[in-house]
Amino acid sequence: MDWESAKVYGYMIEPDIQVNINQSRIINIKLLANEKGTSAIKLRKTMMRLFIYLLENADSKVIGNEEILTNVWDKYGLSSSSQRLWQVMHCLRNKLSTLGIAEDFITRTEEDHVRGFCINKERVTPIYYFDTKNL
């Protein structure tokens, strides 16, 4: 198989959380059998785009607020603002916590006068698939 034809299907966060990009769903596999608590959530488009952008750039460096606003809002013809970023990020963190993802998974930080967010890449593993048309 040619890795150049591989596409990202989703992500695993630590051992139990699966992010399904196409369905905009995040699932705690460990909680699926447990009827108590939330085992899956579905995110709205912009919130999912924000989360995927952070995961794609999870290399332990700061992803600046302006970079996020441009790539998550502006490129899609949406109105961006720092307040909107804060609001969506706050809701995203709350939703992730219902699945058992630690509050410090997405950290707010500043580096070299750039304010933004950071995800530790050690906690994220991409899941790939191969497009059978290209095999």
mmCIF file of C-alpha atoms in Angstrom:
data_model
loop_
_atom_site.group_PDB
_atom_site.id
_atom_site.type_symbol
_atom_site.label_atom_id
_atom_site.label_comp_id
_atom_site.label_asym_id
_atom_site.label_seq_id
_atom_site.Cartn_x
_atom_site.Cartn_y
_atom_site.Cartn_z
ATOM 1 C CA MET A 1 0.000 0.000 0.000
ATOM 2 C CA ASP A 2 1.165 3.469 -0.875
ATOM 3 C CA TRP A 3 1.170 5.789 2.155
ATOM 4 C CA GLU A 4 0.815 8.777 -0.160
ATOM 5 C CA SER A 5 -2.755 7.632 -0.908
ATOM 6 C CA ALA A 6 -3.569 7.350 2.803
ATOM 7 C CA LYS A 7 -6.159 9.790 4.145
ATOM 8 C CA VAL A 8 -6.942 10.711 7.735
ATOM 9 C CA TYR A 9 -10.146 9.014 8.902
ATOM 10 C CA GLY A 10 -9.948 10.368 12.427
ATOM 11 C CA TYR A 11 -7.848 10.375 15.560
ATOM 12 C CA MET A 12 -7.371 8.413 18.755
ATOM 13 C CA ILE A 13 -6.878 10.487 21.877
ATOM 14 C CA GLU A 14 -5.004 8.455 24.412
ATOM 15 C CA PRO A 15 -6.340 4.876 24.424
ATOM 16 C CA ASP A 16 -10.113 5.370 24.690
ATOM 17 C CA ILE A 17 -11.322 8.367 22.671
ATOM 18 C CA GLN A 18 -12.013 8.073 18.941
ATOM 19 C CA VAL A 19 -12.625 11.123 16.745
ATOM 20 C CA ASN A 20 -14.610 10.343 13.589
ATOM 21 C CA ILE A 21 -14.156 13.220 11.152
ATOM 22 C CA ASN A 22 -16.871 12.277 8.623
ATOM 23 C CA GLN A 23 -19.579 11.884 11.246
ATOM 24 C CA SER A 24 -18.366 14.816 13.400
ATOM 25 C CA ARG A 25 -18.514 12.457 16.374
ATOM 26 C CA ILE A 26 -16.243 11.853 19.325
ATOM 27 C CA ILE A 27 -16.666 8.538 21.113
ATOM 28 C CA ASN A 28 -15.316 7.241 24.395
ATOM 29 C CA ILE A 29 -14.983 3.561 23.493
ATOM 30 C CA LYS A 30 -14.569 2.549 27.127
ATOM 31 C CA LEU A 31 -17.928 4.135 28.050
ATOM 32 C CA LEU A 32 -19.921 2.580 25.179
ATOM 33 C CA ALA A 33 -20.915 -0.437 27.285
ATOM 34 C CA ASN A 34 -21.728 1.734 30.287
ATOM 35 C CA GLU A 35 -25.277 3.090 30.213
ATOM 36 C CA LYS A 36 -24.448 5.836 32.706
ATOM 37 C CA GLY A 37 -22.794 8.981 31.411
ATOM 38 C CA THR A 38 -22.097 10.158 27.913
ATOM 39 C CA SER A 39 -20.190 7.871 25.548
ATOM 40 C CA ALA A 40 -20.484 9.919 22.331
ATOM 41 C CA ILE A 41 -21.031 13.496 21.243
ATOM 42 C CA LYS A 42 -21.681 15.090 17.873
ATOM 43 C CA LEU A 43 -20.141 18.485 17.170
ATOM 44 C CA ARG A 44 -21.454 21.301 14.993
ATOM 45 C CA LYS A 45 -19.433 22.073 11.836
ATOM 46 C CA THR A 46 -17.407 25.006 13.126
ATOM 47 C CA MET A 47 -16.634 23.354 16.456
ATOM 48 C CA MET A 48 -15.537 20.171 14.688
ATOM 49 C CA ARG A 49 -13.429 22.176 12.229
ATOM 50 C CA LEU A 50 -11.759 23.906 15.201
ATOM 51 C CA PHE A 51 -11.075 20.606 16.957
ATOM 52 C CA ILE A 52 -9.705 18.941 13.803
ATOM 53 C CA TYR A 53 -7.501 21.951 13.085
ATOM 54 C CA LEU A 54 -6.031 21.704 16.580
ATOM 55 C CA LEU A 55 -5.504 17.942 16.214
ATOM 56 C CA GLU A 56 -3.894 18.327 12.774
ATOM 57 C CA ASN A 57 -1.468 20.831 14.255
ATOM 58 C CA ALA A 58 -0.846 19.011 17.533
ATOM 59 C CA ASP A 59 2.895 19.295 17.608
ATOM 60 C CA SER A 60 3.217 20.931 21.019
ATOM 61 C CA LYS A 61 3.689 24.388 19.535
ATOM 62 C CA VAL A 62 1.334 27.302 19.999
ATOM 63 C CA ILE A 63 -1.335 27.610 17.314
ATOM 64 C CA GLY A 64 -1.983 31.346 17.305
ATOM 65 C CA ASN A 65 -5.454 32.816 17.692
ATOM 66 C CA GLU A 66 -5.156 34.636 14.338
ATOM 67 C CA GLU A 67 -4.105 31.414 12.573
ATOM 68 C CA ILE A 68 -7.099 29.601 14.072
ATOM 69 C CA LEU A 69 -9.535 32.386 13.177
ATOM 70 C CA THR A 70 -8.274 32.434 9.581
ATOM 71 C CA ASN A 71 -8.334 28.662 9.065
ATOM 72 C CA VAL A 72 -11.529 27.816 10.956
ATOM 73 C CA TRP A 73 -13.756 30.837 10.291
ATOM 74 C CA ASP A 74 -12.473 33.209 7.591
ATOM 75 C CA LYS A 75 -11.664 30.551 4.958
ATOM 76 C CA TYR A 76 -15.271 29.355 5.202
ATOM 77 C CA GLY A 77 -16.840 32.791 4.792
ATOM 78 C CA LEU A 78 -17.721 33.052 8.475
ATOM 79 C CA SER A 79 -17.272 36.078 10.684
ATOM 80 C CA SER A 80 -14.395 35.571 13.122
ATOM 81 C CA SER A 81 -13.540 37.265 16.393
ATOM 82 C CA SER A 82 -11.552 36.552 19.529
ATOM 83 C CA GLN A 83 -14.813 36.404 21.476
ATOM 84 C CA ARG A 84 -16.248 33.806 19.081
ATOM 85 C CA LEU A 85 -13.053 31.719 19.357
ATOM 86 C CA TRP A 86 -13.211 31.880 23.162
ATOM 87 C CA GLN A 87 -16.907 30.924 23.156
ATOM 88 C CA VAL A 88 -16.537 27.934 20.807
ATOM 89 C CA MET A 89 -13.364 26.777 22.584
ATOM 90 C CA HIS A 90 -15.140 26.978 25.946
ATOM 91 C CA CYS A 91 -18.058 24.876 24.647
ATOM 92 C CA LEU A 92 -15.656 22.406 23.004
ATOM 93 C CA ARG A 93 -13.725 21.900 26.228
ATOM 94 C CA ASN A 94 -16.966 21.354 28.152
ATOM 95 C CA LYS A 95 -18.160 18.757 25.637
ATOM 96 C CA LEU A 96 -14.801 16.966 25.706
ATOM 97 C CA SER A 97 -14.862 16.835 29.497
ATOM 98 C CA THR A 98 -18.213 14.975 29.382
ATOM 99 C CA LEU A 99 -16.330 12.191 27.561
ATOM 100 C CA GLY A 100 -13.580 12.105 30.155
ATOM 101 C CA ILE A 101 -10.960 14.139 28.289
ATOM 102 C CA ALA A 102 -8.875 16.068 30.806
ATOM 103 C CA GLU A 103 -9.216 19.849 30.975
ATOM 104 C CA ASP A 104 -5.503 20.216 30.172
ATOM 105 C CA PHE A 105 -5.811 18.378 26.836
ATOM 106 C CA ILE A 106 -6.197 21.749 25.096
ATOM 107 C CA THR A 107 -4.064 24.364 26.808
ATOM 108 C CA ARG A 108 -4.172 28.111 26.379
ATOM 109 C CA THR A 109 -0.665 29.476 26.169
ATOM 110 C CA GLU A 110 1.621 32.197 24.868
ATOM 111 C CA GLU A 111 4.971 31.705 23.175
ATOM 112 C CA ASP A 112 7.134 34.375 21.513
ATOM 113 C CA HIS A 113 4.314 36.921 21.902
ATOM 114 C CA VAL A 114 1.846 34.605 20.120
ATOM 115 C CA ARG A 115 -1.291 33.800 22.111
ATOM 116 C CA GLY A 116 -3.131 30.646 21.233
ATOM 117 C CA PHE A 117 -3.717 27.012 22.022
ATOM 118 C CA CYS A 118 -1.666 23.854 22.149
ATOM 119 C CA ILE A 119 -2.318 20.100 22.166
ATOM 120 C CA ASN A 120 0.332 17.613 23.212
ATOM 121 C CA LYS A 121 0.939 15.403 20.156
ATOM 122 C CA GLU A 122 1.974 12.511 22.414
ATOM 123 C CA ARG A 123 -1.708 12.088 23.315
ATOM 124 C CA VAL A 124 -2.972 12.035 19.692
ATOM 125 C CA THR A 125 -2.675 9.259 17.079
ATOM 126 C CA PRO A 126 -4.028 9.737 13.548
ATOM 127 C CA ILE A 127 -6.138 6.902 12.074
ATOM 128 C CA TYR A 128 -5.643 6.444 8.330
ATOM 129 C CA TYR A 129 -7.557 4.727 5.567
ATOM 130 C CA PHE A 130 -6.651 3.964 1.986
ATOM 131 C CA ASP A 131 -8.918 5.078 -0.824
ATOM 132 C CA THR A 132 -9.579 1.856 -2.742
ATOM 133 C CA LYS A 133 -9.869 3.819 -6.008
ATOM 134 C CA ASN A 134 -6.161 4.657 -5.720
ATOM 135 C CA LEU A 135 -4.971 1.112 -4.930
#
